[in-house]
C-alpha cells in the first residue's frame, strides 16, 4: 500500500502531498480555467447506456447556458425536463474548482 495514497487508492493523493507541475500542465490548467467549454468537452465524461463512459458533447443550447453562467453573476434558465441542465451545471462547477489550483500555481 502506497503511503502517498488516500485510503489505499493510488489514484488519490493524501492531503498536503506536494505535486510538481510541468509548464505544459500549468498552461493546460490555465486554458481550462479561462475556457470552461474547452475544459468540459475535453475532460468531463458522462455515462451513456449504450456506450459506457463517453466525452460530454454539449448541444448548442448547453454551450449557451455555460457562456451565460460564466459571463453573468446571476442566471435564470427556463428548461424542460431531461435537457442535461444538471450535467451542464455540475460540469461548470467542476471547472470553477480549478481556479484555486491555477491561482496558487503562479
XYZ file of C-alpha atoms in Angstrom:
106
model
C 0.000 0.000 0.000
C 1.373 3.397 -1.029
C 1.914 5.934 1.756
C 1.084 8.813 -0.642
C -2.342 7.378 -1.478
C -5.641 8.302 0.129
C -7.329 5.248 1.681
C -5.028 2.990 -0.347
C -6.298 4.304 -3.696
C -3.226 5.080 -5.861
C -5.341 7.465 -7.980
C -5.925 9.771 -4.996
C -3.148 11.656 -3.232
C -3.176 12.266 0.503
C -3.852 15.811 1.639
C -0.782 18.108 1.600
C 1.128 15.833 -0.791
C 3.377 18.120 -2.853
C 2.814 17.946 -6.615
C 5.198 19.175 -9.302
C 3.596 20.520 -12.481
C 5.311 20.863 -15.848
C 4.995 24.123 -17.789
C 2.685 22.344 -20.249
C 0.429 21.140 -17.427
C 0.256 24.658 -15.984
C -0.648 26.074 -19.415
C -3.358 23.407 -19.784
C -4.776 24.264 -16.332
C -4.802 27.947 -17.243
C -6.558 27.241 -20.541
C -9.147 25.121 -18.730
C -9.725 27.877 -16.189
C -10.229 30.555 -18.850
C -12.296 28.430 -21.250
C -14.971 26.415 -19.450
C -16.314 24.905 -22.683
C -12.851 23.612 -23.573
C -12.484 22.030 -20.129
C -15.937 20.488 -20.187
C -15.608 18.991 -23.658
C -12.072 17.697 -23.106
C -12.137 16.417 -19.524
C -15.743 15.758 -18.469
C -17.220 12.357 -19.259
C -20.778 11.105 -18.899
C -22.254 7.631 -18.789
C -24.115 6.513 -21.904
C -26.372 3.480 -21.546
C -25.264 2.262 -24.984
C -21.559 3.207 -25.000
C -20.499 3.468 -21.352
C -18.210 6.369 -20.389
C -18.103 8.966 -23.210
C -16.926 12.595 -23.573
C -19.524 15.208 -22.665
C -20.636 16.542 -26.047
C -22.867 19.516 -25.460
C -25.730 20.729 -27.580
C -25.614 24.388 -28.676
C -28.186 25.402 -26.032
C -25.999 23.820 -23.311
C -22.984 25.789 -24.557
C -25.142 28.901 -24.438
C -26.050 28.110 -20.813
C -22.349 27.767 -19.920
C -21.453 31.071 -21.596
C -24.364 32.780 -19.850
C -23.395 31.413 -16.426
C -19.734 32.281 -16.998
C -20.402 35.851 -18.147
C -23.136 36.815 -15.673
C -23.360 36.918 -11.929
C -26.970 35.711 -11.881
C -28.618 33.372 -14.356
C -32.153 32.077 -14.703
C -32.854 29.319 -17.208
C -36.277 28.009 -18.175
C -35.636 24.480 -19.416
C -37.642 21.288 -19.887
C -37.011 18.054 -18.058
C -34.178 15.788 -19.266
C -32.342 18.577 -21.084
C -28.956 17.989 -19.447
C -29.118 21.059 -17.241
C -27.832 19.223 -14.154
C -24.889 17.686 -16.011
C -24.097 21.034 -17.620
C -24.251 22.915 -14.323
C -22.214 20.349 -12.379
C -19.595 20.296 -15.155
C -19.322 24.068 -14.959
C -18.968 23.923 -11.169
C -16.211 21.340 -11.587
C -14.452 23.790 -13.921
C -14.930 26.515 -11.321
C -12.989 24.411 -8.775
C -9.859 24.703 -10.940
C -9.432 28.379 -10.102
C -7.698 27.858 -6.732
C -5.287 25.353 -8.327
C -4.335 27.696 -11.134
C -4.119 30.764 -8.923
C -1.806 29.052 -6.434
C 0.484 27.597 -9.144
C 1.711 31.053 -10.155
